[in-house]
XYZ file of C-alpha atoms in Angstrom:
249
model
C 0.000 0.000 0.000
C 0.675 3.501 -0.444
C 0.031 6.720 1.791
C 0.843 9.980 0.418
C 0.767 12.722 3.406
C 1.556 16.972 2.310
C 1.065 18.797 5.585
C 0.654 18.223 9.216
C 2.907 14.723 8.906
C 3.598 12.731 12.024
C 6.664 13.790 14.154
C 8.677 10.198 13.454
C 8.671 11.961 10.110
C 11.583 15.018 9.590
C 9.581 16.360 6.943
C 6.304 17.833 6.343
C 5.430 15.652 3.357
C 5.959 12.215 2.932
C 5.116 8.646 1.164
C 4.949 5.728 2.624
C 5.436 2.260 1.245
C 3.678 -0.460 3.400
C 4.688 -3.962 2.336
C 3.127 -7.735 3.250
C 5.144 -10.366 4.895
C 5.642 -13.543 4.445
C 3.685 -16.764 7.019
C 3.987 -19.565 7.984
C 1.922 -21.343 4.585
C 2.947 -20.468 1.276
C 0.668 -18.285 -0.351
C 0.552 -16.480 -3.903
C -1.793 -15.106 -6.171
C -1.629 -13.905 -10.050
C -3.258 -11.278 -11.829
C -3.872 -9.718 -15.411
C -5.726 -6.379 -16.466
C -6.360 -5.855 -20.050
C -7.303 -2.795 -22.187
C -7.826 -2.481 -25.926
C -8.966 -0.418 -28.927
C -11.067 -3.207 -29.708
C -13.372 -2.382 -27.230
C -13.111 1.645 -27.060
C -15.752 3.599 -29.119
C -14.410 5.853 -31.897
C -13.328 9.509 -30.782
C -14.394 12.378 -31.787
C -13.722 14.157 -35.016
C -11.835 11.057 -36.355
C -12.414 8.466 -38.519
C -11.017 6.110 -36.794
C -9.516 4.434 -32.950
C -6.258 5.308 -31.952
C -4.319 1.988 -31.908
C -3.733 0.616 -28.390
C -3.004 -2.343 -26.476
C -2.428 -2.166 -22.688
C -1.720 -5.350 -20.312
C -0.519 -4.948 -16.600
C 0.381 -7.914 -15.050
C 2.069 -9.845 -12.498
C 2.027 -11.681 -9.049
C 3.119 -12.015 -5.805
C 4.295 -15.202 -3.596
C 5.001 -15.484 0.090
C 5.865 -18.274 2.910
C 8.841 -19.454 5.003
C 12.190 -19.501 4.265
C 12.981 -23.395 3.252
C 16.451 -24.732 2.260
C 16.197 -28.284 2.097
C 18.186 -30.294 4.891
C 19.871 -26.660 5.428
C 17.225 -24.468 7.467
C 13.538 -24.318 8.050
C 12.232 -21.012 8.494
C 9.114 -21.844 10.064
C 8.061 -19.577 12.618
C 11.221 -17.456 12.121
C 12.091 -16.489 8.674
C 9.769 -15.360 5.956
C 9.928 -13.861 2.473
C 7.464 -11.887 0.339
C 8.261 -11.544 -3.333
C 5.719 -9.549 -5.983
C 6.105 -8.659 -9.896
C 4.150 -6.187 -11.833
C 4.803 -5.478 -15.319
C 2.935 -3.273 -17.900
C 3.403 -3.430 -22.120
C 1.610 -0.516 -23.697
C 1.308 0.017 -27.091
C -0.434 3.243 -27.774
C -1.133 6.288 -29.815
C -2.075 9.631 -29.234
C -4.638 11.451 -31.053
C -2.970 14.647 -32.955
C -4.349 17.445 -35.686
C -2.714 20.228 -36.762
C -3.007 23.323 -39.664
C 0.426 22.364 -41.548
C 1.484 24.397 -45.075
C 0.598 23.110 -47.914
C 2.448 22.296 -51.123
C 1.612 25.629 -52.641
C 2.651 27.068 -49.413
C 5.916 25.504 -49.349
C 6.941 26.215 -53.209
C 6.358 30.047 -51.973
C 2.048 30.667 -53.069
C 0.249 32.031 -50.623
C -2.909 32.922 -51.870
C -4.644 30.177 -50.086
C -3.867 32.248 -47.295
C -4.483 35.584 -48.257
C -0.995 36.051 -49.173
C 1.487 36.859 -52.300
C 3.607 34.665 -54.974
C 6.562 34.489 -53.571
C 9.359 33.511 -56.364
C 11.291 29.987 -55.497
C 14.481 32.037 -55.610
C 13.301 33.908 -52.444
C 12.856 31.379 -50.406
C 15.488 31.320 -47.792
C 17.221 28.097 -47.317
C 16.824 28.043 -43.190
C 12.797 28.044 -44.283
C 12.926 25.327 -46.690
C 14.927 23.271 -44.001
C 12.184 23.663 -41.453
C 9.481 23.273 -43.883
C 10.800 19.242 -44.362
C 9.623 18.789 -40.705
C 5.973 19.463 -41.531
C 4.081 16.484 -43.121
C 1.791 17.607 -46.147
C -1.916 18.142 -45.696
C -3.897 14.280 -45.274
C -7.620 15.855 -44.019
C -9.262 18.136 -46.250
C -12.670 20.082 -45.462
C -11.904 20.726 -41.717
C -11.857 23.920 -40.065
C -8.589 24.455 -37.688
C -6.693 21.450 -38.946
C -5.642 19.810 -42.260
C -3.319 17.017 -40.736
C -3.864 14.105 -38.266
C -2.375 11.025 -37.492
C -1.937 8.917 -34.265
C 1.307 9.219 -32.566
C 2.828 5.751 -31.335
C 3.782 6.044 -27.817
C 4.862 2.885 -26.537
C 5.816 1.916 -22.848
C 6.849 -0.909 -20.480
C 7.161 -0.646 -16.802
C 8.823 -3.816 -14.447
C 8.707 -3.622 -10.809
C 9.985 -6.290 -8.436
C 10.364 -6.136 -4.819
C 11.286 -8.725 -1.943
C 11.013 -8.528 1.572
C 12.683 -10.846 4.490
C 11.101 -11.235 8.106
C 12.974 -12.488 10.526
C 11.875 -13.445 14.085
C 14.534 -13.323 16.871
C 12.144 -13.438 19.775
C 9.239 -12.750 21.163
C 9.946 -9.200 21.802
C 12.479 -8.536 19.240
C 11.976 -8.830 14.993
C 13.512 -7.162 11.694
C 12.881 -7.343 8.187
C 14.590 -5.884 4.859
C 13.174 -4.960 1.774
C 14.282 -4.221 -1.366
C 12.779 -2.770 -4.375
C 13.636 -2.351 -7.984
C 11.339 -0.588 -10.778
C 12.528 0.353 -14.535
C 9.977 2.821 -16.403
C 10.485 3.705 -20.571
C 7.718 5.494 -22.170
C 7.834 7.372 -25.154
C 6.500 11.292 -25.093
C 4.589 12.916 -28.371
C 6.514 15.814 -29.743
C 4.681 17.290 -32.582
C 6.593 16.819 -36.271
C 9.234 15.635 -34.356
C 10.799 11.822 -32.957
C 9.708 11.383 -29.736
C 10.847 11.632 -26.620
C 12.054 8.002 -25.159
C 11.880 8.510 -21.350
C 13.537 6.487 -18.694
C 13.560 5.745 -14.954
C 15.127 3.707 -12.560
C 13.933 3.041 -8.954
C 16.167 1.528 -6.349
C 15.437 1.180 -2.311
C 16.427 -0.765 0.456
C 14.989 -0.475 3.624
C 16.340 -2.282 7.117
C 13.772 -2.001 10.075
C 14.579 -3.921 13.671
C 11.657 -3.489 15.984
C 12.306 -4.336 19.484
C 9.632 -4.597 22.463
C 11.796 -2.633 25.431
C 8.115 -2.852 27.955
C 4.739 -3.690 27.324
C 4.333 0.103 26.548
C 7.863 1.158 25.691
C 8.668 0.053 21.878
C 11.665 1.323 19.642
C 11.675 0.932 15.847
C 14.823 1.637 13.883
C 14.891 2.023 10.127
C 17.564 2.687 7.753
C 16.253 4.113 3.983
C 18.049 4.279 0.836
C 16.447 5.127 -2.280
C 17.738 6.042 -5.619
C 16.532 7.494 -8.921
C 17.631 7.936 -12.276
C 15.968 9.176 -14.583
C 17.203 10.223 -18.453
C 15.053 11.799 -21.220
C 16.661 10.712 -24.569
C 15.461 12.885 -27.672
C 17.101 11.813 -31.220
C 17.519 15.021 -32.755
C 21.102 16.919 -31.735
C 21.221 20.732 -31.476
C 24.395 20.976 -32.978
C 23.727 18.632 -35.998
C 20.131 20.477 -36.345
C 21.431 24.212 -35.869
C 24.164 23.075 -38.767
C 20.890 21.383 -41.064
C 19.120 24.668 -40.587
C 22.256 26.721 -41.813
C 21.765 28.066 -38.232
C 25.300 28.585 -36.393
């Protein structure tokens, strides 16, 4: 589970926001469970102003299994040791839904009367503008008001998320358990006329808590956290290399 709190936290907290990740444990009988959740253009209804559905085809999935800690003829961890493990994945293959007014072909060669505008000779045309031009697809829609051009946008992503947690029982007043945690994110951003964005993160945390019992009233918890992130946003166009296409240095 997941608790998200932005003011007024809890004094065990040194900030005024925070998340918290609560996590099962393992028991004494093995226990697991799977799961799958579908979505698909197939059964979407048609949006508006286009002719047709956006592809898209989205599956989360995954599973989790717990019990004791068994190593044949090594160590039975009933009553003492535990583990927790759970996947969830995600594969998403989808589309978004773009429409834009782009020049036409008399616009580009430099005729502008569609738009109220002169006949500008071919020889006129500065270079830099014919380079930018090539990044805007020709007219497909004709008859609309506000747009000539649509299309649907792939924007594919994947998500995998695994984390495992160990109990451990050292007596009846005192216990601990680690977890760790590991989640890799790529999705792919819509830029238009342009390659996409291809997106990545990383999660990685490891958490250590020992609880001990002190008095029937008197308990101390100690934790130790570490969590890191990476995250990098890949786009497939250079400045340089573009700035040097566009005669722009």
């Amino acid at each position: 589970g997941v608790q998200v709190t932005a003011f007024n936290n809890s004094a065990e907290f040194s900030q005024v926001g925070d998340v918290t990740f609560t996590t099962k444990s393992g028991s004494n009988n093995f226990h697991g469970s799977l799961f799958e959740y579908l979505q698909n253009d197939a059964l979407d209804a048609d949006p508006y102003g286009f002719a047709a559905k956006a592809p898209k085809k989205f599956n989360t999935f995954g599973g989790s299994l717990g019990g004791p800690v068994l190593l044949p003829h090594l160590y039975d961890g009933h009553g003492k040791t535990f583990f927790f493990l759970d996947y969830e994945g995600n594969r998403r293959s989808y589309a978004a839904l773009q429409q834009f007014l782009v020049p036409s072909a008399a616009d580009r060669s430099g005729n502008l009367t569609d738009i109220g505008g002169p006949v500008i000779a071919a020889s006129a045309i500065n270079a830099t503008a014919k380079a930018l031009l090539a990044y805007y697809p020709l007219p497909n829609v004709a008859g609309q008001t506000g747009y000539n051009y649509e299309n649907f946008q792939s924007t594919p992503a994947s998500t995998d998320g695994v984390d495992l947690r160990v109990d451990q029982t050292i007596g009846s007043r005192h216990s601990l358990y680690a977890r760790v945690s590991r989640k890799n994110i790529s999705s792919s951003v819509a830029n238009p006329f342009l390659p996409d964005d291809v997106d990545g993160i990383h999660n990685r945390s490891l958490l250590v808590s020992d609880t001990y019992t002190i008095t029937p009233k008197l308990l101390n918890e100690a934790r130790y956290g570490f969590t890191n992130v990476t995250t990098a946003v890949n786009f497939p166009i250079e400045g340089a290399t573009a700035l040097t296409q566009l005669d722009l240095t």
